Short mmCIF file of C-alpha atoms in Angstrom, two decimals:
data_model
loop_
_atom_site.label_atom_id
_atom_site.label_comp_id
_atom_site.label_asym_id
_atom_site.label_seq_id
_atom_site.Cartn_x
_atom_site.Cartn_y
_atom_site.Cartn_z
CA MET A 1 0.01 0.00 0.00
CA PRO A 2 1.57 3.29 -1.05
CA ARG A 3 2.36 5.85 1.66
CA ASP A 4 1.43 9.54 1.60
CA PRO A 5 4.29 11.77 0.69
CA PRO A 6 5.86 13.42 3.71
CA ARG A 7 4.62 16.93 4.50
CA ARG A 8 7.18 19.64 4.11
CA LEU A 9 7.58 21.79 7.16
CA PRO A 10 7.62 25.54 6.53
CA ASP A 11 10.81 27.30 6.72
CA ARG A 12 11.60 28.58 10.21
CA HIS A 13 12.63 32.09 9.02
CA ALA A 14 9.46 32.40 6.94
CA MET A 15 7.30 31.63 9.91
CA LEU A 16 9.07 34.23 12.04
CA GLY A 17 8.42 36.86 9.37
CA PHE A 18 4.81 35.88 9.19
CA PHE A 19 4.25 36.42 12.91
CA ARG A 20 6.00 39.78 12.76
CA LYS A 21 3.29 40.94 10.31
CA LYS A 22 0.36 39.45 12.25
CA LYS A 23 -0.97 40.21 15.67
CA THR A 24 -2.72 37.60 17.65
CA VAL A 25 -5.89 38.58 19.53
CA GLU A 26 -7.74 36.53 21.98
CA PRO A 27 -10.61 34.99 20.07
CA ALA A 28 -14.06 36.04 21.20
CA ALA A 29 -16.63 33.44 21.78
CA PRO A 30 -18.14 32.59 18.42
CA ALA A 31 -21.64 33.94 17.93
CA ALA A 32 -24.40 31.48 17.42
CA GLY A 33 -24.32 30.25 13.91
CA ASP A 34 -20.72 31.28 13.25
CA SER A 35 -18.50 28.71 11.59
CA PRO A 36 -15.82 27.35 13.88
CA SER A 37 -13.37 27.41 10.98
CA VAL A 38 -13.22 31.21 10.82
CA ASP A 39 -9.69 32.47 11.36
CA THR A 40 -9.72 34.57 14.54
CA THR A 41 -6.38 36.11 13.78
CA ILE A 42 -7.10 39.49 12.14
CA GLU A 43 -5.19 42.55 11.14
CA THR A 44 -5.47 45.56 13.47
CA PRO A 45 -8.19 47.67 11.84
CA PRO A 46 -7.87 51.43 11.48
CA GLN A 47 -10.32 53.70 13.44
CA VAL A 48 -13.40 53.93 11.31
CA ASP A 49 -16.57 56.12 11.51
CA VAL A 50 -19.34 53.77 12.40
CA ALA A 51 -21.97 56.06 10.83
CA ALA A 52 -19.99 56.12 7.60
CA GLU A 53 -19.75 52.33 7.55
CA ASN A 54 -23.45 52.00 8.03
CA ALA A 55 -24.20 54.45 5.21
CA PRO A 56 -25.16 52.92 1.89
CA ALA A 57 -22.11 51.95 -0.05
CA ALA A 58 -23.28 53.68 -3.20
CA MET A 59 -23.46 57.14 -1.52
CA ASP A 60 -20.33 59.14 -1.15
CA ALA A 61 -19.96 60.45 2.40
CA ALA A 62 -19.02 63.89 1.14
CA ASN A 63 -22.32 64.20 -0.70
CA LEU A 64 -24.49 63.20 2.24
CA PRO A 65 -27.29 65.73 2.97
CA ALA A 66 -27.04 67.71 6.20
CA ALA A 67 -28.78 66.00 9.06
CA PRO A 68 -31.94 67.80 10.20
CA ALA A 69 -31.80 69.72 13.46
CA PRO A 70 -32.86 67.53 16.38
CA VAL A 71 -36.49 67.96 17.36
CA ALA A 72 -37.59 67.40 20.92
CA ALA A 73 -39.90 64.47 21.08
CA ALA A 74 -43.47 65.46 21.97
CA PRO A 75 -44.77 63.91 25.15
CA ALA A 76 -47.23 61.12 24.74
CA VAL A 77 -49.99 63.14 26.32
CA ALA A 78 -49.70 66.91 26.17
CA ALA A 79 -50.28 68.66 29.45
CA ALA A 80 -53.64 70.34 29.39
CA ALA A 81 -53.32 74.08 29.17
CA PRO A 82 -54.95 75.89 32.10
CA PRO A 83 -58.42 77.17 31.19
CA PRO A 84 -58.55 80.91 30.54
CA ALA A 85 -59.63 82.93 33.51
CA PRO A 86 -63.30 83.75 33.27
CA ALA A 87 -64.03 87.30 32.35
CA ALA A 88 -65.11 89.39 35.29
CA PRO A 89 -68.89 89.82 35.25
CA VAL A 90 -69.93 93.24 34.12
CA ALA A 91 -71.94 94.82 36.87
CA ARG A 92 -75.25 95.89 35.48
CA ALA A 93 -76.32 99.22 36.86
CA LYS A 94 -79.69 99.19 38.53
CA PRO A 95 -82.32 101.17 36.64
CA SER A 96 -82.74 104.58 38.15
CA TRP A 97 -86.01 105.92 39.50
CA ARG A 98 -86.25 108.12 36.43
CA GLU A 99 -85.95 105.11 34.14
CA ARG A 100 -88.68 103.31 36.05
CA LEU A 101 -91.12 106.21 36.55
CA SER A 102 -90.66 108.49 33.53
CA ASN A 103 -93.35 106.62 31.57
CA SER A 104 -96.04 107.19 34.18
CA SER A 105 -99.11 109.05 33.04
CA LEU A 106 -98.24 111.98 35.30
CA GLY A 107 -94.76 112.43 33.84
CA LEU A 108 -95.90 111.93 30.24
CA GLY A 109 -98.83 114.30 30.76
CA ILE A 110 -96.67 117.08 32.20
CA ARG A 111 -94.15 116.83 29.35
CA ALA A 112 -96.87 116.90 26.75
CA LEU A 113 -98.60 119.87 28.43
CA PHE A 114 -95.57 122.12 28.36
CA SER A 115 -93.98 120.91 25.11
CA GLY A 116 -95.71 123.53 22.95
CA ASN A 117 -94.46 126.54 24.96
CA LYS A 118 -98.05 127.47 25.73
CA PRO A 119 -98.90 130.78 27.35
CA LEU A 120 -99.30 130.81 31.09
CA ASP A 121 -103.04 131.34 31.34
CA GLU A 122 -106.24 129.75 32.59
CA ASP A 123 -106.37 127.30 29.70
CA LEU A 124 -103.00 125.90 30.71
CA LEU A 125 -104.19 125.49 34.29
CA GLU A 126 -107.32 123.65 33.21
CA GLU A 127 -105.26 121.21 31.17
CA LEU A 128 -102.90 120.75 34.10
CA GLU A 129 -105.84 120.01 36.36
CA THR A 130 -106.98 117.26 33.97
CA VAL A 131 -103.48 115.74 33.93
CA LEU A 132 -103.28 115.66 37.72
CA LEU A 133 -106.71 114.13 38.18
CA THR A 134 -106.11 111.52 35.48
CA ALA A 135 -102.86 110.54 37.23
CA ASP A 136 -104.74 109.86 40.51
CA VAL A 137 -103.31 112.80 42.42
CA GLY A 138 -106.74 113.22 43.96
CA VAL A 139 -109.28 116.01 43.98
CA ALA A 140 -108.14 117.67 47.21
CA ALA A 141 -104.43 117.70 46.31
CA THR A 142 -105.15 118.76 42.72
CA ASN A 143 -107.28 121.73 43.80
CA GLU A 144 -104.59 122.94 46.20
CA LEU A 145 -101.86 122.70 43.56
CA VAL A 146 -103.80 124.41 40.77
CA ASP A 147 -105.00 127.21 43.07
CA ALA A 148 -101.42 127.92 44.18
CA LEU A 149 -100.19 128.05 40.58
CA ARG A 150 -103.06 130.28 39.60
CA ARG A 151 -102.05 132.79 42.24
CA GLY A 152 -98.50 132.67 40.94
CA ILE A 153 -99.59 133.38 37.38
CA LYS A 154 -101.73 136.32 38.47
CA ALA A 155 -98.83 137.71 40.47
CA ARG A 156 -96.55 137.26 37.40
CA SER A 157 -94.21 135.12 39.50
CA TYR A 158 -93.20 132.90 36.56
CA ALA A 159 -90.96 134.16 33.79
CA ASP A 160 -91.77 131.16 31.57
CA SER A 161 -93.04 127.56 31.57
CA ASN A 162 -89.84 126.28 33.15
CA ALA A 163 -90.37 128.52 36.16
CA LEU A 164 -93.95 127.24 36.57
CA LEU A 165 -92.72 123.64 36.27
CA ALA A 166 -90.10 124.27 38.94
CA ASP A 167 -92.79 125.62 41.29
CA LEU A 168 -94.98 122.60 40.59
CA ARG A 169 -92.11 120.27 41.45
CA THR A 170 -91.48 122.14 44.71
CA ARG A 171 -95.13 121.93 45.74
CA LEU A 172 -95.39 118.21 44.92
CA ARG A 173 -92.22 117.59 46.87
CA ALA A 174 -93.71 119.44 49.85
CA LEU A 175 -96.76 117.14 49.74
CA ILE A 176 -94.80 113.95 50.20
CA ASP A 177 -91.96 115.22 52.37
CA PRO A 178 -93.86 114.65 55.68
CA VAL A 179 -94.61 111.01 54.82
CA ALA A 180 -91.08 110.05 53.78
CA ARG A 181 -90.19 108.29 57.05
CA PRO A 182 -88.30 104.98 56.83
CA LEU A 183 -89.26 102.13 59.14
CA ALA A 184 -87.01 101.94 62.19
CA ILE A 185 -86.73 98.59 64.01
CA ASP A 186 -86.45 99.18 67.76
CA PRO A 187 -83.60 96.94 68.95
CA SER A 188 -84.83 97.09 72.54
CA VAL A 189 -88.02 95.25 71.60
CA GLN A 190 -87.61 91.53 70.92
CA PRO A 191 -89.25 90.53 68.82
CA PHE A 192 -90.31 93.68 67.00
CA VAL A 193 -93.62 92.67 65.36
CA ILE A 194 -94.71 93.85 61.91
CA LEU A 195 -98.28 92.94 61.03
CA VAL A 196 -98.75 93.13 57.25
CA VAL A 197 -102.25 93.76 55.91
CA GLY A 198 -103.79 94.37 52.50
CA VAL A 199 -106.22 92.91 49.98
CA ASN A 200 -105.46 90.01 47.69
CA GLY A 201 -103.40 90.75 44.62
CA VAL A 202 -101.43 93.77 45.86
CA GLY A 203 -98.21 91.78 46.35
CA LYS A 204 -98.53 91.39 50.12
CA THR A 205 -96.87 87.99 50.54
CA THR A 206 -94.11 88.84 48.08
CA THR A 207 -93.45 92.06 49.95
CA ILE A 208 -93.13 90.11 53.21
CA GLY A 209 -90.54 87.85 51.62
CA LYS A 210 -88.53 90.80 50.34
CA LEU A 211 -88.71 92.54 53.70
CA ALA A 212 -87.57 89.38 55.49
CA ARG A 213 -84.60 89.02 53.19
CA ARG A 214 -83.68 92.69 53.55
CA TYR A 215 -83.59 92.56 57.36
CA HIS A 216 -82.01 89.11 57.39
CA GLU A 217 -79.12 90.45 55.30
CA GLN A 218 -78.80 93.33 57.78
CA GLY A 219 -78.04 90.75 60.44
CA LEU A 220 -81.37 90.55 62.25
CA ALA A 221 -82.81 87.22 63.42
CA VAL A 222 -86.10 87.15 61.49
CA THR A 223 -89.11 84.82 61.73
CA LEU A 224 -92.26 84.71 59.63
CA ALA A 225 -95.85 83.81 60.54
CA ALA A 226 -98.08 82.46 57.75
CA GLY A 227 -101.28 84.07 59.02
CA ASP A 228 -103.06 84.07 55.64
CA THR A 229 -104.68 80.69 56.29
CA PHE A 230 -107.45 81.22 53.76
CA ARG A 231 -105.10 80.72 50.81
CA ALA A 232 -102.96 77.61 50.72
CA ALA A 233 -100.85 79.26 48.04
CA ALA A 234 -99.98 82.12 50.46
CA VAL A 235 -98.64 79.66 53.04
CA ALA A 236 -96.61 77.77 50.44
CA GLN A 237 -95.27 81.00 48.99
CA LEU A 238 -94.11 82.21 52.40
CA GLN A 239 -92.48 78.85 53.13
CA THR A 240 -90.59 79.12 49.84
CA TRP A 241 -89.24 82.51 50.83
CA GLY A 242 -88.19 81.03 54.16
CA GLU A 243 -86.35 78.18 52.47
CA ARG A 244 -84.46 80.54 50.19
CA THR A 245 -83.21 82.69 53.05
CA GLY A 246 -82.99 80.17 55.89
CA ILE A 247 -85.71 81.96 57.88
CA ALA A 248 -88.07 80.02 60.13
CA VAL A 249 -91.74 80.12 59.04
CA TYR A 250 -94.55 79.28 61.48
CA ALA A 251 -97.54 77.83 59.70
CA GLN A 252 -100.55 75.56 60.22
CA GLY A 253 -102.95 73.95 57.82
CA GLN A 254 -105.29 75.81 55.53
CA GLY A 255 -108.33 77.09 57.39
CA ALA A 256 -106.55 77.33 60.75
CA ASP A 257 -107.28 80.28 62.98
CA SER A 258 -105.06 83.12 61.85
CA ALA A 259 -104.86 84.69 65.30
CA SER A 260 -103.75 81.34 66.77
CA VAL A 261 -100.97 80.97 64.19
CA ILE A 262 -99.61 84.44 64.89
CA PHE A 263 -99.91 83.99 68.65
CA ASP A 264 -97.86 80.76 68.49
CA ALA A 265 -95.29 82.46 66.23
CA LEU A 266 -94.91 85.33 68.69
CA GLN A 267 -94.55 83.00 71.64
CA SER A 268 -91.93 80.88 69.84
CA SER A 269 -90.06 83.93 68.57
CA ARG A 270 -89.75 85.27 72.11
CA SER A 271 -88.36 81.97 73.42
CA ARG A 272 -85.87 81.74 70.56
CA GLY A 273 -84.64 85.28 70.92
CA ALA A 274 -85.80 86.44 67.49
CA GLN A 275 -85.40 90.16 66.81
CA LEU A 276 -88.11 90.57 64.19
CA LEU A 277 -91.39 88.80 63.50
CA ILE A 278 -93.26 89.58 60.28
CA ALA A 279 -96.81 88.22 60.21
CA ASP A 280 -98.94 87.76 57.11
CA THR A 281 -102.73 88.11 57.25
CA ALA A 282 -105.65 87.19 55.06
CA GLY A 283 -106.34 89.46 52.13
CA ARG A 284 -110.00 89.24 51.45
CA LEU A 285 -111.74 92.33 50.17
CA HIS A 286 -111.76 95.23 52.61
CA THR A 287 -115.55 95.49 52.21
CA GLN A 288 -115.98 92.19 54.04
CA SER A 289 -116.54 92.87 57.71
CA GLY A 290 -115.26 89.40 58.68
CA LEU A 291 -111.72 90.33 57.66
CA MET A 292 -111.74 93.49 59.74
CA ASP A 293 -113.06 91.58 62.75
CA GLU A 294 -110.27 89.07 62.32
CA LEU A 295 -107.62 91.78 62.26
CA ALA A 296 -109.03 93.23 65.47
CA LYS A 297 -108.91 89.72 67.04
CA ILE A 298 -105.25 89.31 66.03
CA ARG A 299 -104.36 92.53 67.84
CA ARG A 300 -106.22 91.42 70.98
CA VAL A 301 -104.53 88.00 71.04
CA MET A 302 -101.04 89.44 70.53
CA ALA A 303 -101.63 91.92 73.36
CA LYS A 304 -101.83 89.00 75.78
CA LEU A 305 -98.10 88.42 75.24
CA ASP A 306 -97.01 91.95 74.43
CA GLY A 307 -99.28 94.91 75.11
CA ASN A 308 -97.50 96.97 72.45
CA ALA A 309 -97.66 94.38 69.67
CA PRO A 310 -97.89 94.77 66.79
CA HIS A 311 -95.30 97.53 66.76
CA GLU A 312 -95.93 98.30 63.09
CA VAL A 313 -99.06 97.68 61.00
CA LEU A 314 -97.82 97.86 57.44
CA GLN A 315 -100.41 98.03 54.68
CA VAL A 316 -99.44 97.01 51.17
CA ILE A 317 -101.32 98.76 48.34
CA ASP A 318 -101.11 98.47 44.56
CA GLY A 319 -99.95 101.71 42.93
CA THR A 320 -101.95 100.95 39.78
CA THR A 321 -105.34 100.92 41.53
CA GLY A 322 -105.59 104.67 41.95
CA GLN A 323 -108.43 105.97 44.10
CA ASN A 324 -109.40 102.44 45.08
CA ALA A 325 -106.14 102.31 47.04
CA VAL A 326 -107.29 105.37 48.99
CA ASN A 327 -110.52 103.55 49.96
CA GLN A 328 -108.56 100.47 51.04
CA VAL A 329 -106.30 102.51 53.33
CA ARG A 330 -109.32 104.19 54.88
CA GLN A 331 -110.96 100.85 55.73
CA PHE A 332 -107.82 99.12 57.04
CA HIS A 333 -106.73 102.17 59.00
CA GLN A 334 -110.02 102.18 60.88
CA ALA A 335 -109.94 98.41 61.61
CA ALA A 336 -106.26 97.72 62.23
CA GLY A 337 -104.65 101.05 62.96
CA VAL A 338 -102.27 101.22 60.00
CA THR A 339 -98.96 102.89 60.85
CA GLY A 340 -97.10 102.68 57.54
CA LEU A 341 -97.60 102.02 53.82
CA VAL A 342 -95.85 100.07 51.09
CA VAL A 343 -96.83 101.16 47.57
CA THR A 344 -96.04 98.41 45.07
CA LYS A 345 -96.06 98.20 41.28
CA LEU A 346 -95.08 101.82 40.72
CA ASP A 347 -93.11 100.82 37.64
CA GLY A 348 -94.79 100.00 34.34
CA SER A 349 -98.38 101.13 34.07
CA ALA A 350 -98.67 102.95 37.38
CA LYS A 351 -100.01 106.46 37.12
CA GLY A 352 -97.82 107.61 39.98
CA GLY A 353 -100.17 110.20 41.43
CA VAL A 354 -101.70 107.99 44.12
CA VAL A 355 -98.71 108.61 46.39
CA PHE A 356 -99.64 112.29 46.57
CA ALA A 357 -103.30 111.46 47.19
CA LEU A 358 -102.36 109.16 50.08
CA ALA A 359 -100.01 111.72 51.56
CA ARG A 360 -102.65 114.43 51.37
CA GLU A 361 -105.50 112.25 52.69
CA PHE A 362 -103.88 110.34 55.56
CA GLY A 363 -100.37 111.57 56.22
CA LEU A 364 -99.28 107.98 56.95
CA PRO A 365 -95.60 107.23 56.53
CA ILE A 366 -94.69 105.64 53.22
CA ARG A 367 -92.01 103.18 54.25
CA PHE A 368 -91.22 101.41 50.99
CA VAL A 369 -92.13 101.47 47.30
CA GLY A 370 -91.97 98.61 44.82
CA LEU A 371 -90.23 99.54 41.56
CA GLY A 372 -89.99 96.05 40.04
CA GLU A 373 -90.12 92.33 40.70
CA GLY A 374 -86.59 91.80 42.01
CA VAL A 375 -85.72 91.62 45.69
CA GLU A 376 -83.64 94.80 45.39
CA ASP A 377 -86.58 96.62 43.76
CA LEU A 378 -88.31 97.07 47.09
CA GLN A 379 -86.72 100.34 48.12
CA VAL A 380 -87.00 102.83 50.93
CA PHE A 381 -89.19 105.71 49.78
CA ASP A 382 -87.03 108.60 48.60
CA PRO A 383 -89.10 111.74 47.87
CA ASP A 384 -86.36 113.48 45.86
CA ALA A 385 -85.82 110.44 43.63
CA PHE A 386 -89.56 110.02 43.28
CA ILE A 387 -90.11 113.59 42.07
CA ASP A 388 -87.11 113.40 39.73
CA GLY A 389 -88.45 110.14 38.30
CA LEU A 390 -91.94 111.48 37.67
CA LEU A 391 -91.23 115.03 36.47
CA PRO A 392 -88.40 116.55 34.47
CA ASP A 393 -86.48 119.31 36.20
CA SER A 394 -86.70 121.30 32.99
CA LEU A 395 -88.66 121.08 29.76
CA GLY A 396 -85.59 119.96 27.85
CA ARG A 397 -85.50 116.60 29.63
#
């Protein structure tokens, strides 16, 4: 059997030269899938730019486009921007007395009367008399005003229509000045009792609610008595006002004795240290004697606990009812001893003159006037604002 030819060993000097050109590195562990036959002896590589090696071979590095500027990565969920601050509410100015009263028949009639620069004579006075009577100023007050102006015309006291108008304003102001007396709550009396009277439909229960809120906001401890037991709606309405303001309301079922309800409310108010008790009453027509007898009974029952109660008998009248309001005050004053008035609904269609008729006829203090439906529209009677609202201070206004 033939033998393999003997292998020739490499020359010793050649091998030494080979190792001078090569550098041996420790082999790394072969990656999975690498062939074990790969020569792990490599030439020392020059330092190379990794990014350039990874670039496509066909693209020259010198012609590479400039890299875009780095952009900050947007967060996964953008932080919600704070909501814009709400705009400050624009305070709406309350309508003035002039805005509320200038369309009354008295104001419109005066403006129309003097708009034509009429001569100051008897014809002008007759027309003025008609305007005053139509506006419910009343016969007695109208006669006094016209007679005084007539004397001024005869004495040539007026240079023109503006001068006569100024005198008319002064005289009307003098009529209501004595009755412009605000209601004063005596702090030494606890509770101070206000008995509210008036016929149905004048805004009596609503006025009570507005009064209660007014005095409650002034810091007084207020209680209400639902004495109008003939109308279930009146009791519910008063209870609603109490819920809105956190004021206690004393009530019984419909048909209960009104005097009994108010007596219990007064007794409870005294024990609780209330400072003000406002009591509602039935509002049947003033021509019904039963209502007047009931009011007299309420006064007698309250006197058992407090000989001075009620401390104020406040009658609410509708400013649109004219001379009928005068008749109502006469009847209630005789039966209940009215000590103050609230004239409601003076805005809108009110003629305005009834205030002068009431002042001339009774001289009772006008505590409040209603100039609208809002709570703030129940205002203390201001004679200057009332005259300015009804009549212009000159014919140019």
